[in-house]
Every structure is written in structure tokens, then in C-alpha cells.
CSV table of C-alpha atoms in Angstrom, one decimal:
chain,number,residue,atom,x,y,z
A,126,SER,CA,81.0,127.2,98.8
A,127,ARG,CA,84.2,127.5,100.6
A,128,THR,CA,85.5,126.3,104.0
A,129,HIS,CA,88.9,126.1,105.8
A,130,THR,CA,88.3,123.0,108.0
A,131,GLY,CA,91.5,122.7,110.2
A,132,LEU,CA,93.1,125.8,108.9
A,133,ARG,CA,92.8,127.6,112.2
A,134,GLU,CA,95.1,125.0,113.7
A,135,ILE,CA,97.8,125.9,110.9
A,136,LEU,CA,97.3,129.6,111.5
A,137,ASP,CA,97.9,129.2,115.1
A,138,GLY,CA,101.2,127.4,114.4
A,139,GLU,CA,100.1,124.2,116.2
A,140,SER,CA,100.5,121.8,113.4
A,141,GLU,CA,102.0,123.4,110.3
A,142,SER,CA,102.5,120.4,107.6
A,143,ASN,CA,105.0,120.0,104.9
A,144,ILE,CA,102.8,117.6,102.9
A,145,LEU,CA,100.0,118.8,100.8
A,146,PHE,CA,97.6,117.9,98.0
A,147,ILE,CA,96.4,121.0,96.1
A,148,ALA,CA,93.6,120.8,93.7
A,149,TRP,CA,93.5,123.1,90.4
A,150,ILE,CA,92.0,122.8,87.0
A,151,SER,CA,92.6,125.8,84.9
A,152,GLN,CA,95.6,127.6,83.7
A,153,VAL,CA,93.5,130.7,83.9
A,154,GLU,CA,93.9,130.6,87.7
A,155,SER,CA,97.3,132.3,87.0
A,156,ILE,CA,95.4,135.5,85.8
A,157,ASP,CA,91.8,135.4,86.7
A,158,ASP,CA,91.2,137.0,90.1
A,159,THR,CA,87.6,136.1,90.3
A,160,LEU,CA,88.4,132.5,91.1
A,161,GLU,CA,88.4,131.5,94.9
A,162,ALA,CA,91.1,129.1,94.3
A,163,ARG,CA,93.4,131.7,93.0
A,164,GLN,CA,92.8,134.0,96.2
A,165,PHE,CA,93.5,130.8,98.4
A,166,PHE,CA,96.9,130.1,96.6
A,167,LYS,CA,97.8,133.8,97.0
A,168,SER,CA,97.1,133.8,100.8
A,169,TRP,CA,99.6,130.8,101.0
A,170,SER,CA,102.4,132.3,102.9
A,171,GLU,CA,100.1,133.9,105.5
A,172,LYS,CA,97.4,131.3,106.0
A,173,VAL,CA,98.9,127.9,105.0
A,174,LEU,CA,102.7,127.6,105.2
A,175,GLN,CA,104.2,130.5,107.1
A,176,HIS,CA,107.7,128.8,107.0
A,177,LYS,CA,109.6,128.9,103.7
A,178,PRO,CA,110.6,125.5,102.7
A,179,LYS,CA,114.2,124.7,101.8
A,180,SER,CA,113.1,123.1,98.5
A,181,ILE,CA,109.9,121.7,96.9
A,182,LEU,CA,109.2,118.3,95.4
A,183,ILE,CA,105.9,118.6,93.2
A,184,ILE,CA,104.1,115.8,91.7
A,185,SER,CA,102.0,117.0,88.8
A,186,ALA,CA,99.2,115.2,87.0
A,187,HIS,CA,100.5,116.8,83.8
A,188,TRP,CA,103.7,114.7,83.8
A,189,ASP,CA,102.6,111.1,83.0
A,190,THR,CA,105.3,108.6,82.2
A,191,GLU,CA,105.9,104.9,81.9
A,192,PHE,CA,108.6,104.9,84.8
A,193,PRO,CA,109.0,107.4,87.5
A,194,THR,CA,111.0,110.4,86.4
A,195,VAL,CA,112.5,113.4,88.1
A,196,ASN,CA,113.7,116.4,86.4
A,197,THR,CA,117.3,117.4,87.3
A,198,VAL,CA,118.0,120.8,85.8
A,199,LEU,CA,120.0,123.7,86.9
A,200,ARG,CA,117.0,126.2,86.3
A,201,ASN,CA,113.5,125.3,85.5
A,202,SER,CA,111.9,126.6,82.3
A,203,THR,CA,108.2,127.3,81.9
A,204,ILE,CA,106.5,124.7,79.7
A,205,TYR,CA,103.5,125.9,77.6
A,206,TYR,CA,101.6,123.1,75.9
A,207,PHE,CA,98.1,124.5,75.8
A,208,ASN,CA,96.4,126.4,73.1
A,209,GLY,CA,93.5,128.9,73.0
A,210,PHE,CA,94.0,130.7,76.2
A,211,PRO,CA,94.5,134.6,76.7
A,212,ASP,CA,97.7,136.0,75.4
A,213,PRO,CA,99.0,137.0,78.9
A,214,MET,CA,99.1,133.3,79.7
A,215,TYR,CA,102.1,132.8,77.3
A,216,GLU,CA,104.0,135.7,78.6
A,217,LEU,CA,104.2,134.3,82.3
A,218,LYS,CA,107.5,132.8,83.4
A,219,TYR,CA,108.4,130.7,86.4
A,220,GLU,CA,112.1,130.0,86.3
A,221,ALA,CA,112.8,128.6,89.7
A,222,PRO,CA,116.2,127.1,90.4
A,223,GLY,CA,116.3,123.3,89.8
A,224,ALA,CA,116.7,120.9,92.7
A,225,ILE,CA,119.2,118.5,91.3
A,226,GLU,CA,120.4,116.9,94.5
A,227,LEU,CA,116.8,116.5,95.7
A,228,GLY,CA,115.9,114.9,92.5
A,229,LYS,CA,118.8,112.3,92.8
A,230,LYS,CA,117.7,111.7,96.4
A,231,VAL,CA,114.2,111.1,95.2
A,232,LYS,CA,115.5,108.5,92.8
A,233,ASP,CA,117.7,106.8,95.4
A,234,LEU,CA,114.8,106.6,97.8
A,235,LEU,CA,112.3,105.1,95.2
A,236,MET,CA,114.9,102.6,94.1
A,237,GLY,CA,115.9,101.9,97.6
A,238,ALA,CA,113.1,101.8,100.2
A,239,GLY,CA,110.5,102.0,97.3
A,240,GLY,CA,112.0,98.9,95.7
A,241,MET,CA,111.6,100.3,92.2
A,242,LYS,CA,113.9,98.8,89.4
A,243,ARG,CA,114.0,101.9,87.2
A,244,VAL,CA,113.6,105.7,88.0
A,245,ASP,CA,114.7,108.0,85.2
A,246,GLU,CA,116.2,111.5,85.2
A,247,ASP,CA,115.2,114.2,82.7
A,248,THR,CA,118.0,116.8,82.4
A,249,GLU,CA,116.0,119.1,80.1
A,250,ARG,CA,112.4,119.2,81.3
A,251,GLY,CA,111.1,122.3,83.1
A,252,LEU,CA,107.9,122.8,85.0
A,253,ASP,CA,104.4,122.0,83.3
A,254,HIS,CA,101.4,124.1,84.3
A,255,GLY,CA,100.4,121.6,87.0
A,256,ALA,CA,103.5,122.9,88.8
A,257,TRP,CA,104.2,126.5,87.8
A,258,VAL,CA,100.6,127.7,87.9
A,259,PRO,CA,100.1,126.9,91.7
A,260,LEU,CA,103.7,127.7,92.6
A,261,MET,CA,103.6,131.1,90.7
A,262,LEU,CA,100.8,132.1,93.1
A,263,THR,CA,102.1,130.5,96.3
A,264,TYR,CA,105.7,131.5,95.8
A,265,PRO,CA,106.0,134.2,93.3
A,266,ASP,CA,109.6,135.1,93.9
A,267,ALA,CA,110.6,131.8,92.2
A,268,ASP,CA,113.6,131.6,94.5
A,269,ILE,CA,112.9,128.1,96.0
A,270,PRO,CA,114.6,125.1,94.3
A,271,VAL,CA,111.9,122.9,92.6
A,272,CYS,CA,112.1,119.2,91.5
A,273,GLN,CA,109.1,117.7,89.7
A,274,LEU,CA,108.3,114.0,89.9
A,275,SER,CA,105.9,112.2,87.3
A,276,VAL,CA,102.9,109.9,87.8
A,277,GLN,CA,102.1,106.6,85.9
A,278,SER,CA,98.6,106.5,84.9
A,279,SER,CA,99.0,102.8,83.9
A,280,GLN,CA,99.5,101.9,87.7
A,281,THR,CA,97.2,102.1,90.8
A,282,GLY,CA,96.5,104.3,93.8
A,283,THR,CA,98.4,101.8,96.0
A,284,TYR,CA,101.4,102.0,93.7
A,285,HIS,CA,101.6,105.8,94.1
A,286,TYR,CA,100.9,105.5,97.9
A,287,SER,CA,104.1,103.2,98.1
A,288,MET,CA,105.9,105.9,96.2
A,289,GLY,CA,105.0,108.4,98.7
A,290,LYS,CA,106.0,106.0,101.6
A,291,ALA,CA,109.4,105.7,100.2
A,292,LEU,CA,109.7,109.5,100.0
A,293,ALA,CA,108.8,110.1,103.7
A,294,PRO,CA,112.4,111.0,104.9
A,295,LEU,CA,112.2,114.1,102.8
A,296,LYS,CA,109.7,115.7,105.2
A,297,GLU,CA,112.4,115.8,107.9
A,298,GLU,CA,114.8,117.7,105.7
A,299,GLY,CA,112.8,120.9,104.9
A,300,VAL,CA,111.4,119.6,101.8
A,301,LEU,CA,107.7,120.6,100.9
A,302,ILE,CA,106.1,117.8,99.2
A,303,ILE,CA,103.1,118.9,97.0
A,304,GLY,CA,100.7,116.6,95.1
A,305,SER,CA,99.1,118.8,92.4
A,306,GLY,CA,96.1,117.4,90.7
A,307,SER,CA,92.3,117.7,91.1
A,308,ALA,CA,89.8,116.3,93.5
A,309,THR,CA,87.4,115.8,90.6
A,310,HIS,CA,88.5,115.9,86.8
A,311,ASN,CA,86.1,115.2,84.0
A,312,LEU,CA,86.6,117.9,81.3
A,313,LYS,CA,83.7,116.4,79.3
A,314,LYS,CA,81.3,117.2,82.0
A,315,LEU,CA,82.2,120.9,82.5
A,316,ASP,CA,78.9,122.9,82.6
A,317,PHE,CA,79.5,126.6,81.7
A,318,SER,CA,75.9,127.4,82.5
A,319,ILE,CA,76.3,126.7,86.3
A,320,PRO,CA,77.5,129.5,88.5
A,321,ASN,CA,80.7,128.9,90.2
A,322,GLY,CA,80.2,127.5,93.7
A,323,SER,CA,77.4,125.3,92.6
A,324,PRO,CA,78.4,121.7,92.2
A,325,VAL,CA,76.3,119.1,90.4
A,326,PRO,CA,75.3,116.1,92.8
A,327,TRP,CA,77.5,113.4,91.4
A,328,ALA,CA,80.5,115.5,91.7
A,329,LEU,CA,79.7,116.8,95.2
A,330,GLU,CA,79.0,113.1,96.3
A,331,PHE,CA,82.4,112.0,95.2
A,332,ASP,CA,84.1,115.1,96.7
A,333,HIS,CA,82.4,114.4,100.2
A,334,TRP,CA,83.4,110.8,100.1
A,335,LEU,CA,86.9,111.8,99.4
A,336,ARG,CA,86.9,114.4,102.1
A,337,ASP,CA,85.4,112.1,104.7
A,338,SER,CA,87.7,109.3,103.9
A,339,LEU,CA,90.8,111.6,104.3
A,340,LEU,CA,89.6,113.2,107.5
A,341,GLN,CA,88.7,109.9,109.0
A,342,GLY,CA,92.1,108.3,108.1
A,343,ARG,CA,90.7,105.8,105.7
A,344,TYR,CA,93.6,105.9,103.3
A,345,GLY,CA,93.2,102.3,102.3
A,346,ASP,CA,89.7,103.2,100.9
A,347,VAL,CA,91.2,106.1,99.0
A,348,ASN,CA,94.0,103.8,97.5
A,349,GLU,CA,91.0,101.7,96.3
A,350,TRP,CA,88.9,104.6,95.2
A,351,GLU,CA,87.8,102.9,91.9
A,352,GLU,CA,85.9,100.3,93.8
A,353,LYS,CA,85.0,102.3,97.1
A,354,ALA,CA,84.1,105.7,95.9
A,355,PRO,CA,80.7,106.8,94.5
A,356,ASN,CA,80.7,108.1,90.9
A,357,ALA,CA,84.4,107.2,90.7
A,358,LYS,CA,84.6,106.8,86.9
A,359,MET,CA,82.6,110.0,86.4
A,360,ALA,CA,84.7,112.0,88.8
A,361,HIS,CA,88.0,110.7,87.3
A,362,PRO,CA,87.7,108.9,83.8
A,363,TRP,CA,91.5,108.8,83.9
A,364,PRO,CA,93.3,108.6,87.2
A,365,GLU,CA,96.4,110.8,86.7
A,366,HIS,CA,94.8,113.8,88.5
A,367,LEU,CA,94.1,111.8,91.6
A,368,TYR,CA,97.5,110.0,91.7
A,369,PRO,CA,99.5,113.0,93.2
A,370,LEU,CA,97.0,112.8,96.3
A,371,HIS,CA,98.1,109.1,96.8
A,372,VAL,CA,101.8,110.3,96.8
A,373,ALA,CA,101.2,112.9,99.4
A,374,MET,CA,99.3,110.5,101.6
A,375,GLY,CA,102.1,107.9,101.4
A,376,ALA,CA,104.7,110.4,102.3
A,377,ALA,CA,102.7,111.6,105.3
A,378,GLY,CA,102.4,108.1,106.7
A,379,ASP,CA,99.5,105.8,107.8
A,380,ASP,CA,99.0,107.7,111.1
A,381,ALA,CA,99.0,111.1,109.4
A,382,LYS,CA,96.0,113.5,110.1
A,383,ALA,CA,94.3,115.1,107.1
A,384,GLU,CA,92.9,118.6,107.3
A,385,GLN,CA,90.9,120.3,104.5
A,386,ILE,CA,92.5,123.7,103.9
A,387,HIS,CA,90.3,124.7,101.1
A,388,THR,CA,87.2,123.9,99.0
A,389,SER,CA,85.4,125.8,96.2
A,390,TRP,CA,83.7,124.8,93.0
A,391,GLN,CA,83.9,125.8,89.4
A,392,LEU,CA,81.7,125.0,86.3
A,393,GLY,CA,79.5,122.6,88.3
A,394,THR,CA,81.9,119.6,88.5
A,395,VAL,CA,85.4,121.1,89.3
A,396,SER,CA,86.3,120.7,92.9
A,397,TYR,CA,89.3,122.6,94.4
A,398,SER,CA,89.3,120.7,97.5
A,399,SER,CA,92.8,120.7,99.0
A,400,TYR,CA,94.4,119.0,102.1
A,401,SER,CA,97.2,119.1,104.3
A,402,PHE,CA,98.7,116.0,106.1
A,403,THR,CA,100.4,116.2,109.4
A,404,SER,CA,102.3,113.1,110.8
A,405,SER,CA,102.0,112.1,114.4
A,406,LEU,CA,105.1,112.7,116.5
């Protein structure tokens, strides 16, 4: 149920990428050691990115706004807006430094090269669990400045791909760009009777289509996923968990090479397929 296609190249130092899409679903990843995805995130500094980034721009599916918005804070707070989870979840903190200069540069790039008429700054908002759960596992010291960028679920994949293209200069400045969402995301179809690692057919078909499209460089098809992908609306009834992928693709560029760095399954319908993107020199 788990592969690391292309991971050997990263381990050998041939093509370490600074643009990634990571898939997650549950806040419980932060405390449940039985999840394969948790182990993947914990092995990050050894197996995925051996070089510490200067700063991190993370695009989380859980910040959905009408207009693109960046948080520009001195220090990130840890946002809890979920109920019914184990008590230890609410004791976790990830108070990484803010990245105000990065946030302002993101705004300038989106309004300049991106041609956007409005990009907002939020001077109070910290990190939601789409950001702090994976970052807590990948960079537990919380010593890397982090800026978060919102998605716009009312827009399209192509719109978010264009956002990413505008942000491409950041990859030359030591900024790690992370799209944080889910390869599949339909909470109404979770099946607690299915053992982890056993996907249902419709979810597997969508996941394989997404994998093949990315590895073959068919980014145009991924931008038009609602028309091109099998079981598109079943896999993503709402698009916000896929849009961070489009931003990452755009930032990497049309000629970028995608590699699948992890895949595992939970509850029958939850794919943790994650990808790196390496631009051609």
C-alpha cells in the first residue's frame, strides 16, 4: 500500500526539490504512530528534504477566502477549530516564527506577475491544522519562518495554477513551497470497516489518474480535473483540498518533473499520495 517512486533520486541528492504537494486528512496524524503517513512525515529530513529551507510558504486547504490572503505575523499561533478529538490534540503547539517579508513578497508577486487586483494581508491569523500538523512532524523544532497562503474554492484549478506560476521566483530564494491538501477528500464516504491500506475502487481509480497525469507531465489535464478525471466529484465534492496541488504545479513550471514520494491509504477512501516537483535546469 506504500511506494516511494522517485524517492531514491532525492535520497541520492540528484534532484532535491523545493516544491511539494503533501496529502493529509486527519488531525490525529499528529499523535497516532500507527499511520503510515505520520511515519513518512517524520522521516522528512532524512528521506525527502535534507537541506533546511530558509523559509516556508504553505498553501493549506483549510484557509479558504474570497481573495488571496497571506498571514503576516511576528509569530504564528496554533489554531484549533475542530471538536471531538483526544485531549492531547489541544495541548499541541506549533509557534513557528512568522515570515512577514515573505508574505509581502507573495502579495507583490501575485499582484505583479499574477495580475491579481486584490491580495489581502491578515496580521492576526496563525496556522490552521492543514499547516501545523504536517509541519510539526516534518520540522518539529518550529524554528523556520512560515507564511500561509489561502485558496479560493470559488475559483478553478487553472486559476490556482496561475497563482503558482507567479510565485515561481521564490524557489530560487531558498523558500520551500508546500501545497497541503488531499489527493482524495470525501468525508461522507469514509469507511471505518475497511482496513488501512485497502482503497475502494472509485478512489483508487481517481488516485491512479492523478498520479499518471502528474508523472507524465499532463498538468493541463490536472487543471481541468473536473472534466478529465474519473470519479472527480466523488473524490472531491468540493475542490479546496486539491487546489494546493495546482499552486505547487504552477510554481514548479510547465516543464517540471513530478515524483511520487509517498502513497498510503486510510478508511478506504483517503489517499495520502504526495509529490515533489523538480524544475528543469
